[in-house]
Amino acid sequence: MKEQLQQLLIVSLEALLAEGVIAEIPTQIRLDHTKDKTHGDYATNIALILAKQAKCAPKVLAEKIIAKIGDSSLVNKTEIAGPGFINFFLSEASNSAVVTDILASAEDYGLSNVGEGKRVLLEFVSANPTGPLHVGHGRSAAYGATVANLMRAVGFAVDNEYYVNDAGRQMDILTVSIFLRYLEVFGEDLRFPDNGYQGEYIKDIAKSVVAEHGERWRKNADELFEDICKDEAEGGDKEAHIDAIIKRSKRLLGEGYQAVFRVGINSILGGIKDDLAEFGVDYQQWFSEQSLIDDGLAKSTTETLQETGHIYEKDGALWFKTTDYGDEKDRVVVRENGIHTYFASDIAYHLEKFDRGYDKVINIWGADHHGYIARVKASIAALNHDPEKLEILLVQFANLYRGGKKVQMSTRSGSFVTLEELRNEVGNDAARFFYVLRKSEQHMDFDLDLAKSKTNENPVFYIQYAHARICSVFRQAGEKGVTVNSSDADLSLLIEGSEKALLKELNRYKSVIESSALQYEPHQLAYYLRELATNFHSYYNACPFLVDDDALTQARLALIKACKQVLVNGLSLLGVGAPESM
RNA sequence: GCGCCCAUAGCUCAGCUGGAUAGAGCAACGGCCUUCUAAGCCGUAGGUCAUACGUUCGAAUCGUAUUGGGCGCACCA
């Protein structure tokens, strides 16, 4: 519809161009759905834009444009309004045609190919496998999964990927934390390090180690802690303390160290995978950081940077000169102790991503990582790739509110609300919807009470209720013996104000999908669905659907059937269910 | 101190990349169920778009400054 109108405009502008009235035709002609129905169905500001170069008043130019458009079966009426907007009033037939389109395409309605099959790598969540996902990760998960759905809907070939940080010191700390809890199971008396992972889940994993390996790796705590330097709370250095325990544990355990680590990583990563799967968040790839080291890619990437002169040595460490590419300061890639930093493997990871031949690489990060963008882009440029191909989307934190009060959370003490707890408390549908209801770069307050409420005003249920109501109408129709025959419905009978409003809303769906997808803004779709539901509920209250006049009944049923289809399609992109009864 | 993000109704937020009288949802107030689910609908009230300049036909939107909040500035990840 919009495309056809745009075409009419272009033809008109080309004629004016030939006459020399205007100098050129803009590449983009804005044609908007109007907010106010007195402004017609679509409006364009083209005359305002071109007025200056045409050297005439916007209103005069608008008249010339309209004159060249002439008659079309699409348009009932055009008018010039305000400073020079051109408003289009569509004919009834062109407005109701959307119902036929929707019913014909069914679950495929809204799909398009603006993405032209371009391959996109979308990396999101990628939380360290040191514990369960918490509510902050939940927002990234819901956002990423929805962006992926939207991009697929408009024709991109998207791969979802989770980068697993299964290498490095954090993994050692995890292993040792489990090992110490394991020893405690056997009654070993020890002091748990300040810097260890304090959460209860570590104790559960320790029990799994017992279940799997029995007493095989039991060691004497006194032997383990003998001559170990003091921990922070005892006046020492917590980092040195836990490093010493790591070293000692490796020596005492030998191959057992790997065994404990395996149980830990499998348990935690398995938990994360289950959690995300239950949340409706699917991944095509789980990319292991350790694999970059095992394949030698981390090392060879650093060597490449060294050969090309991007790396220098200072204070015994290797520094990457990221300032050459606009970073604030240079960054260490290999530490004085010979161990590479997280950044080093991240460079290799991004190089590997580019080598896989994607047209677009997108990372979704927590907003606290924004300072990291410059150095990653620098490394891409230094390795002769185009940093513009990497897009980084930032997701702000979510604060939880319960009973009007902020829920305090701290990762350190292990007192955080997990994603699983949130899902169990409010349900997957409400969680998915609430997470994407806010623009991702906005801080968001997640009201647990509102998300849970099934009796109060809750946007998720409001939309689902619209769907359930439609389903109920069709059940009633069946009971009354009405044979639904939507393909033959006479849509010209839809002339009530609430019907026109609903038709207009349905006409918006395609552009909402496209806009949400291209701008990575799922909230646009969430808002749209609520507005669509509002239009339906108004219609429901204004007009009975099952009336004595069969032709009118068929027309109205066709309309709400189309509405139901769009609700289902939209909710499904958000990962939210559409229950048939509530 | 430097950098990034943010500031819109009492609360939570939209505002389609500069357009028409700034919109929703909660909360408040007043109506609507013998009729397809009242988890709904209709109406009323609520605003100096943080502040001040600037850019132009036109600014919540763009620029500069100020104020107030969040985050980041490791040989951690």
XYZ file of C-alpha atoms (C1' of nucleotides) in Angstrom:
659
model
C 0.000 0.000 0.000
C 2.646 2.425 1.140
C 4.887 1.354 -1.731
C 2.161 2.063 -4.282
C 1.530 5.510 -2.850
C 5.237 6.214 -2.878
C 5.324 5.202 -6.528
C 2.553 7.682 -7.332
C 4.572 10.407 -5.660
C 7.728 9.549 -7.531
C 5.928 9.687 -10.879
C 4.586 13.107 -9.984
C 7.984 14.376 -8.883
C 9.619 13.094 -12.045
C 7.157 15.106 -14.100
C 7.973 18.237 -12.098
C 11.658 17.525 -12.501
C 11.201 17.362 -16.276
C 9.469 20.733 -16.173
C 12.295 22.179 -14.146
C 10.096 23.050 -11.180
C 12.350 21.093 -8.839
C 16.045 20.425 -9.145
C 16.224 16.857 -7.889
C 14.243 14.072 -6.278
C 15.328 13.071 -2.770
C 16.402 9.461 -2.403
C 14.071 8.964 0.496
C 10.501 10.146 0.328
C 8.953 10.189 3.760
C 5.428 8.894 3.823
C 4.020 8.471 7.286
C 0.979 6.936 8.845
C -0.930 9.797 10.348
C -1.633 10.021 14.039
C -4.798 11.966 13.573
C -7.471 10.559 11.289
C -8.559 14.047 10.236
C -5.191 14.096 8.481
C -6.123 11.154 6.330
C -4.316 7.816 6.245
C -0.881 8.808 5.029
C 0.928 12.130 4.944
C 4.103 13.392 3.363
C 6.227 16.437 4.105
C 7.835 16.327 0.662
C 6.630 19.792 -0.342
C 8.169 21.268 2.804
C 11.455 19.562 2.075
C 11.603 20.660 -1.545
C 10.210 24.177 -1.095
C 13.593 25.780 -0.658
C 15.251 24.350 -3.769
C 12.090 24.911 -5.828
C 12.082 28.511 -4.661
C 8.394 28.593 -4.015
C 6.064 28.372 -1.045
C 5.503 24.837 0.283
C 1.755 25.095 -0.223
C 2.136 26.115 -3.870
C 4.553 23.277 -4.505
C 2.202 20.851 -2.793
C -0.556 21.863 -5.195
C 1.717 21.222 -8.170
C 2.624 17.792 -6.824
C -1.002 16.862 -6.312
C -1.919 18.081 -9.778
C 0.581 15.673 -11.305
C -0.673 12.718 -9.266
C -4.057 12.757 -10.936
C -6.630 10.099 -10.228
C -5.889 6.743 -8.730
C -8.186 4.034 -7.480
C -6.113 3.934 -4.314
C -6.729 7.456 -3.239
C -10.089 8.910 -2.410
C -8.974 12.415 -1.647
C -5.811 14.450 -1.202
C -5.551 17.696 0.660
C -2.976 20.234 1.669
C -2.809 20.985 5.345
C -0.811 22.984 7.837
C 2.394 24.468 6.453
C 2.247 22.270 3.345
C 1.704 18.626 4.236
C -0.018 16.508 1.655
C -2.570 14.212 3.245
C -3.848 11.131 1.465
C -7.233 9.680 2.211
C -7.285 6.124 0.957
C -10.272 4.559 -0.641
C -12.175 2.068 1.517
C -11.186 -0.814 -0.715
C -7.479 -0.149 -0.405
C -7.773 0.066 3.369
C -9.584 -3.215 3.825
C -7.409 -5.088 1.320
C -4.996 -5.770 4.160
C -7.435 -8.312 5.609
C -7.240 -10.393 2.457
C -3.454 -10.127 2.458
C -3.154 -11.208 6.067
C -5.478 -14.171 5.708
C -3.706 -15.304 2.555
C -0.218 -15.140 4.059
C -1.285 -16.322 7.532
C 1.762 -16.991 9.711
C 4.029 -15.606 6.990
C 2.304 -12.236 7.020
C 4.804 -9.498 7.836
C 7.833 -11.309 6.448
C 9.887 -9.417 3.900
C 13.257 -9.495 2.259
C 14.814 -6.127 2.965
C 17.705 -8.044 4.551
C 18.361 -9.705 1.196
C 19.603 -12.859 2.860
C 22.657 -11.120 4.289
C 24.446 -13.203 6.889
C 24.531 -11.769 10.384
C 26.341 -13.010 13.456
C 24.555 -11.931 16.609
C 26.447 -12.525 19.818
C 24.625 -11.944 23.076
C 24.530 -12.805 26.784
C 27.958 -14.529 26.788
C 27.999 -14.417 30.583
C 30.969 -16.031 32.259
C 30.182 -19.630 33.152
C 30.934 -19.050 36.801
C 27.365 -19.125 38.030
C 23.734 -19.005 37.004
C 22.391 -16.191 34.834
C 20.894 -13.303 36.736
C 18.194 -10.815 35.814
C 20.631 -8.513 34.020
C 21.552 -11.312 31.626
C 17.841 -11.938 31.185
C 17.384 -8.562 29.581
C 20.205 -9.207 27.106
C 18.777 -12.648 26.388
C 15.268 -11.393 25.693
C 16.556 -8.441 23.702
C 19.004 -10.485 21.624
C 16.546 -13.262 20.890
C 13.903 -10.766 19.799
C 16.287 -8.781 17.614
C 17.284 -12.062 15.964
C 13.639 -12.980 15.362
C 12.911 -9.574 13.894
C 15.938 -9.605 11.627
C 15.037 -13.051 10.342
C 11.518 -11.815 9.671
C 12.856 -9.132 7.348
C 15.171 -11.464 5.510
C 18.512 -11.585 7.286
C 20.193 -14.946 7.865
C 21.037 -14.632 11.541
C 23.201 -16.922 13.654
C 22.885 -16.509 17.398
C 26.114 -17.095 19.240
C 27.209 -17.349 22.853
C 30.863 -16.776 23.623
C 31.859 -19.039 26.483
C 34.688 -17.665 28.622
C 35.883 -21.084 29.668
C 39.543 -20.154 29.960
C 41.636 -18.049 32.266
C 41.904 -17.240 35.905
C 38.172 -17.027 36.573
C 37.930 -20.702 35.727
C 40.716 -21.482 38.168
C 38.929 -19.593 40.893
C 35.773 -21.484 40.074
C 37.558 -24.828 40.180
C 39.179 -24.101 43.497
C 35.912 -22.837 44.965
C 34.263 -26.124 44.056
C 37.227 -28.130 45.285
C 37.161 -26.457 48.701
C 33.406 -27.013 49.075
C 34.051 -30.596 48.018
C 36.516 -31.009 50.860
C 33.977 -29.496 53.260
C 31.526 -32.223 52.328
C 33.938 -34.664 53.949
C 34.204 -32.516 57.046
C 37.537 -30.923 56.226
C 37.923 -27.782 58.291
C 39.057 -24.870 56.148
C 38.709 -21.156 55.626
C 36.906 -20.329 52.373
C 38.808 -17.601 50.470
C 37.323 -14.099 50.312
C 37.812 -14.059 46.561
C 36.176 -17.432 45.950
C 32.673 -17.878 44.559
C 30.434 -17.676 47.582
C 27.143 -18.816 46.087
C 25.221 -21.811 47.356
C 25.293 -23.338 43.882
C 29.009 -24.043 44.355
C 28.112 -26.376 47.219
C 25.639 -28.174 44.994
C 28.292 -28.658 42.348
C 30.665 -29.970 45.016
C 28.052 -32.600 45.856
C 27.969 -33.559 42.189
C 31.714 -34.043 42.308
C 31.183 -36.352 45.268
C 28.471 -38.228 43.406
C 30.679 -38.650 40.368
C 34.114 -39.177 41.857
C 33.479 -40.124 45.501
C 36.405 -39.538 47.806
C 38.955 -39.931 45.060
C 40.143 -36.303 45.129
C 39.898 -35.771 48.853
C 42.939 -34.015 50.255
C 43.964 -32.896 53.684
C 43.010 -29.265 54.258
C 46.034 -28.605 56.446
C 48.297 -29.803 53.687
C 46.445 -27.657 51.147
C 46.709 -24.502 53.213
C 50.224 -25.052 54.585
C 52.316 -21.869 54.242
C 49.684 -20.194 52.063
C 49.900 -16.402 52.358
C 47.175 -14.591 54.273
C 43.785 -13.668 52.824
C 42.447 -10.148 52.745
C 40.287 -10.424 55.851
C 43.370 -11.651 57.692
C 45.385 -8.647 56.590
C 46.868 -10.162 53.440
C 46.224 -9.920 49.702
C 43.159 -11.778 48.455
C 44.516 -12.143 44.919
C 47.837 -13.589 46.036
C 46.007 -15.802 48.514
C 43.708 -17.432 45.993
C 46.471 -17.680 43.376
C 48.526 -19.625 45.890
C 45.615 -21.956 46.594
C 45.115 -22.470 42.862
C 48.759 -23.381 42.412
C 48.737 -25.739 45.388
C 45.483 -27.377 44.293
C 46.842 -28.042 40.836
C 49.906 -29.706 42.301
C 48.045 -31.799 44.856
C 45.240 -32.843 42.518
C 47.146 -33.504 39.307
C 44.634 -34.814 36.785
C 41.947 -34.452 39.422
C 42.063 -30.688 38.931
C 40.724 -31.056 35.410
C 38.148 -33.545 36.651
C 36.776 -31.078 39.192
C 36.834 -28.307 36.593
C 34.923 -30.479 34.122
C 32.139 -31.174 36.596
C 31.942 -27.467 37.366
C 31.857 -26.109 33.830
C 29.484 -28.804 32.616
C 27.118 -28.154 35.460
C 27.117 -24.374 35.146
C 27.112 -24.185 31.371
C 24.477 -26.900 31.239
C 22.374 -24.847 33.631
C 22.790 -21.736 31.512
C 21.823 -23.618 28.368
C 18.715 -25.079 29.995
C 17.773 -21.704 31.427
C 17.997 -19.967 28.057
C 16.233 -22.775 26.215
C 13.317 -22.625 28.661
C 13.255 -18.881 28.129
C 12.825 -19.480 24.403
C 16.301 -18.204 23.581
C 18.066 -20.426 21.067
C 21.640 -20.415 19.881
C 23.181 -21.757 16.710
C 26.698 -21.663 18.153
C 28.393 -21.873 21.531
C 31.880 -20.596 20.938
C 34.565 -21.676 23.399
C 37.330 -19.270 24.375
C 39.495 -22.276 25.241
C 39.199 -23.466 21.639
C 40.943 -20.268 20.501
C 43.859 -21.191 22.728
C 43.853 -24.884 21.797
C 43.826 -24.027 18.081
C 46.668 -21.576 18.540
C 44.556 -18.756 17.169
C 45.019 -16.554 20.223
C 48.766 -16.918 19.888
C 48.952 -16.450 16.144
C 46.782 -13.348 16.265
C 49.118 -11.747 18.765
C 52.042 -12.712 16.556
C 50.399 -11.143 13.529
C 49.945 -7.911 15.441
C 53.566 -8.117 16.527
C 54.805 -8.617 12.969
C 52.782 -5.675 11.724
C 54.284 -3.475 14.401
C 51.175 -2.911 16.499
C 52.700 -4.351 19.634
C 55.503 -3.132 21.870
C 57.047 -4.261 25.136
C 56.973 -2.246 28.314
C 57.486 -3.246 31.963
C 57.802 -6.866 30.890
C 54.335 -6.938 29.311
C 53.219 -6.785 25.682
C 51.108 -3.757 24.794
C 48.839 -3.294 21.812
C 49.042 0.255 20.474
C 45.293 0.815 20.276
C 45.824 4.585 20.543
C 46.768 4.462 16.857
C 43.099 3.781 16.241
C 41.556 6.295 18.581
C 41.563 4.426 21.893
C 42.331 6.433 25.033
C 45.315 4.354 26.050
C 47.247 1.316 24.941
C 46.183 -2.088 26.237
C 48.079 -5.055 27.587
C 47.672 -8.310 25.675
C 50.294 -10.448 27.410
C 50.949 -9.844 31.069
C 54.297 -9.761 32.795
C 53.702 -13.312 34.035
C 53.347 -14.499 30.436
C 49.601 -15.083 30.648
C 47.530 -13.434 27.943
C 44.697 -11.122 28.931
C 41.027 -11.558 28.166
C 41.454 -8.863 25.536
C 44.013 -10.988 23.662
C 41.602 -13.850 23.134
C 38.863 -11.392 22.361
C 40.910 -9.985 19.489
C 41.380 -13.491 18.149
C 37.673 -14.157 18.603
C 36.660 -11.118 16.592
C 39.155 -11.942 13.882
C 37.699 -15.428 13.766
C 34.180 -13.963 13.499
C 35.201 -11.844 10.519
C 36.939 -14.782 8.887
C 33.695 -16.706 8.956
C 32.466 -14.380 6.230
C 29.497 -12.669 7.821
C 28.167 -9.507 6.222
C 27.450 -8.003 9.592
C 28.726 -8.780 13.064
C 26.652 -7.591 16.006
C 27.595 -7.759 19.669
C 25.112 -7.099 22.411
C 26.886 -6.007 25.570
C 25.951 -4.789 28.977
C 26.275 -1.015 29.060
C 29.052 -1.295 31.642
C 31.295 -2.585 28.852
C 30.978 0.509 26.705
C 34.552 1.535 27.481
C 35.620 -1.642 25.713
C 34.273 -0.685 22.292
C 37.200 1.485 21.199
C 39.833 -1.184 21.771
C 37.898 -3.941 20.005
C 37.284 -1.716 16.993
C 40.960 -0.796 17.070
C 41.987 -4.420 16.908
C 39.680 -5.041 13.960
C 41.168 -2.106 12.079
C 44.713 -3.217 12.912
C 43.944 -6.630 11.448
C 42.790 -4.989 8.206
C 39.094 -5.476 8.637
C 36.399 -2.853 8.484
C 35.400 -1.814 12.015
C 32.130 -0.477 10.607
C 31.007 -4.043 10.020
C 30.937 -4.570 13.772
C 27.938 -3.064 15.501
C 27.810 -2.980 19.249
C 24.435 -2.645 20.917
C 24.397 -1.738 24.573
C 21.807 -2.945 27.025
C 21.353 -1.076 30.278
C 20.809 -2.781 33.582
C 17.433 -3.662 34.935
C 16.503 -2.784 38.471
C 13.984 -5.029 40.132
C 11.213 -3.585 42.245
C 9.108 -5.556 44.633
C 6.457 -3.939 46.803
C 7.599 -0.542 45.505
C 11.134 -1.097 46.772
C 14.291 -1.714 44.829
C 15.628 -5.239 45.229
C 19.258 -4.986 46.251
C 21.617 -7.200 44.355
C 25.303 -7.904 44.583
C 27.178 -10.452 42.519
C 30.037 -10.551 44.985
C 28.123 -11.906 47.910
C 26.105 -14.144 45.621
C 22.880 -12.388 46.648
C 21.484 -11.800 43.179
C 18.136 -12.742 41.747
C 18.653 -15.350 39.059
C 16.896 -15.375 35.723
C 15.388 -18.711 36.656
C 13.869 -17.268 39.811
C 12.438 -14.381 37.843
C 10.962 -16.731 35.255
C 9.417 -18.864 37.954
C 8.005 -15.835 39.702
C 6.454 -13.921 36.807
C 6.361 -16.500 34.010
C 8.264 -16.572 30.733
C 5.725 -14.550 28.751
C 5.658 -11.614 31.138
C 9.439 -11.683 31.521
C 10.067 -11.708 27.769
C 7.572 -8.915 27.182
C 8.651 -6.667 30.040
C 12.311 -6.958 29.110
C 11.752 -5.640 25.597
C 9.108 -3.082 26.474
C 11.823 -0.540 27.165
C 14.344 0.820 24.731
C 17.514 -1.174 25.334
C 19.710 1.812 26.105
C 17.250 3.016 28.718
C 17.664 2.034 32.313
C 14.668 0.046 33.247
C 12.668 -0.580 36.341
C 11.228 -4.056 36.318
C 8.167 -4.106 38.525
C 7.780 -7.692 39.705
C 4.351 -7.087 41.183
C 3.032 -5.664 37.920
C 4.547 -8.437 35.830
C 2.968 -11.035 38.103
C -0.429 -9.470 38.355
C -3.106 -11.348 36.507
C -5.895 -9.186 37.823
C -4.451 -5.700 37.445
C -3.480 -3.815 34.346
C -0.705 -5.832 32.824
C 0.256 -5.154 29.202
C 1.122 -8.766 28.472
C -2.226 -10.056 29.569
C -3.965 -7.187 27.886
C -2.614 -8.312 24.519
C -3.060 -12.011 25.205
C -6.590 -11.314 26.353
C -7.397 -9.722 23.007
C -6.255 -12.913 21.317
C -8.191 -15.136 23.711
C -11.327 -13.055 23.178
C -11.114 -13.528 19.426
C -10.672 -17.261 19.886
C -13.711 -17.234 22.116
C -15.781 -15.462 19.472
C -14.923 -18.168 16.973
C -15.878 -20.850 19.491
C -19.224 -19.087 19.932
C -19.629 -18.867 16.176
C -19.111 -22.611 15.928
C -21.703 -23.252 18.645
C -24.193 -21.059 16.826
C -23.613 -22.993 13.639
C -22.036 -20.092 11.766
C -19.832 -21.333 8.943
C -16.873 -19.020 8.710
C -16.039 -18.191 5.127
C -13.557 -15.346 5.289
C -12.257 -15.540 1.745
C -15.666 -14.573 0.328
C -16.373 -11.886 2.913
C -17.564 -8.539 1.591
C -15.080 -6.226 3.282
C -16.803 -3.118 1.999
C -19.315 -3.669 4.805
C -16.677 -2.628 7.332
C -17.616 1.016 7.706
C -17.877 1.633 11.457
C -15.336 3.974 13.023
C -13.875 1.207 15.183
C -13.557 -0.993 12.110
C -11.721 1.626 10.130
C -9.426 2.279 13.054
C -8.613 -1.414 13.356
C -7.998 -1.685 9.606
C -5.666 1.255 9.744
C -3.781 -0.303 12.625
C -3.428 -3.599 10.759
C -2.027 -1.665 7.798
C 0.808 -0.453 9.985
C 2.132 -3.875 10.954
C 4.584 -4.424 8.109
C 6.336 -1.111 8.538
C 6.511 -1.640 12.304
C 8.279 -4.960 11.779
C 10.696 -3.445 9.323
C 11.437 -0.463 11.504
C 11.864 -2.566 14.688
C 14.211 -4.911 12.887
C 16.393 -2.366 11.138
C 16.723 -0.206 14.213
C 17.130 -3.133 16.620
C 14.191 -1.833 18.620
C 11.802 -4.581 19.692
C 9.918 -2.137 21.897
C 8.363 -0.657 18.770
C 6.657 -3.969 18.140
C 5.644 -4.332 21.781
C 3.996 -0.916 21.732
C 2.353 -1.630 18.419
C 0.799 -4.844 19.697
C -0.637 -3.059 22.679
C -2.155 -0.443 20.412
C -3.540 -3.143 18.161
C -5.076 -4.820 21.201
C -6.561 -1.492 22.269
C -8.172 -1.087 18.855
C -9.558 -4.585 19.046
C -10.974 -4.179 22.557
C -12.668 -0.945 21.498
C -14.150 -2.683 18.492
C -15.284 -5.566 20.676
C -17.170 -3.183 22.917
C -18.556 -1.100 20.091
C -19.844 -3.767 17.704
C -21.248 -7.251 18.072
C -19.614 -9.645 15.622
C -22.166 -12.412 15.481
C -25.210 -10.637 14.113
C -28.321 -11.658 12.185
C -26.936 -10.327 8.921
C -24.689 -13.148 7.696
C -22.746 -11.011 5.216
C -21.896 -8.526 7.960
C -20.998 -11.354 10.333
C -18.611 -12.800 7.759
C -16.976 -9.434 7.138
C -16.462 -8.789 10.849
C -15.187 -12.303 11.484
C -12.719 -11.871 8.630
C -11.482 -8.657 10.212
C -10.968 -10.106 13.683
C -9.445 -13.242 12.206
C -6.866 -11.025 10.516
C -6.364 -9.201 13.787
C -5.812 -12.514 15.577
C -3.239 -13.528 12.972
C -1.250 -10.331 13.412
C -1.385 -10.692 17.201
C -0.049 -14.235 16.921
C 2.675 -13.267 14.455
C 3.796 -10.293 16.515
C 3.736 -12.079 19.858
C 5.644 -14.969 18.377
C 8.426 -12.600 17.275
C 8.591 -11.384 20.874
C 8.726 -14.949 22.117
C 5.413 -14.558 23.924
C 2.621 -17.105 23.748
C -0.900 -16.484 22.486
C -3.248 -18.524 24.669
C -6.648 -19.432 23.207
C -8.411 -18.912 26.490
C -7.579 -17.207 29.716
C 39.438 14.837 36.442
C 38.363 12.508 31.283
C 34.849 9.603 28.265
C 29.944 7.266 27.122
C 24.536 6.986 28.210
C 20.244 9.386 30.250
C 16.569 13.627 31.856
C 9.101 14.143 28.656
C 2.110 13.956 33.159
C 2.177 12.149 40.412
C 4.741 6.934 38.739
C 6.735 3.760 34.508
C 7.692 5.055 29.599
C 6.596 6.075 23.893
C 7.336 10.000 20.505
C 8.519 6.552 13.761
C 16.060 10.114 13.048
C 13.389 18.242 12.246
C 6.920 18.595 11.226
C 0.444 19.596 12.289
C -3.000 20.612 19.049
C 3.589 16.369 22.807
C 0.959 10.616 23.477
C 0.110 5.650 26.130
C -0.225 2.543 30.587
C -0.610 2.754 35.800
C -2.467 5.946 39.833
C -7.045 9.777 40.513
C -12.195 11.091 39.358
C -17.174 9.981 36.694
C -19.932 6.450 33.781
C -20.876 1.132 31.116
C -22.179 -6.048 32.395
C -30.267 -10.053 31.793
C -26.295 -9.337 25.091
C -19.691 -12.716 21.622
C -14.676 -13.389 28.580
C -15.595 -6.333 32.811
C -8.067 -9.432 32.658
C -12.630 -5.070 28.847
C -14.837 -0.196 27.102
C -16.233 5.267 27.224
C -15.285 10.033 29.428
C -12.663 13.879 32.815
C -8.340 15.791 34.866
C -3.067 15.979 34.667
C 2.987 19.165 30.909
C 7.591 25.721 31.070
C 9.593 18.144 27.169
C 15.826 19.528 33.466
C 17.751 24.941 32.560
C 19.849 28.759 29.194
C 21.425 30.299 24.583
C 21.951 28.931 19.326
C 20.824 26.642 14.165
C 15.588 27.693 10.546
C 9.814 28.426 7.736
C 9.374 24.938 12.154
C 13.094 21.913 17.845
C 11.037 17.151 22.875
C 14.185 15.771 18.495
C 20.174 18.932 15.963
C 24.646 22.164 18.349
C 27.060 24.567 22.708
C 27.057 25.477 27.985
C 25.018 24.495 32.901
C 22.466 21.356 36.527
C 21.123 16.487 38.143
C 21.408 10.842 37.743
C 23.782 6.030 35.759
C 28.172 3.622 33.927
C 33.223 3.247 32.550
C 38.478 4.815 32.938
C 43.455 -2.778 35.392
C 49.190 -6.504 33.508
C 39.921 -8.471 36.020
C 36.661 -10.738 32.853
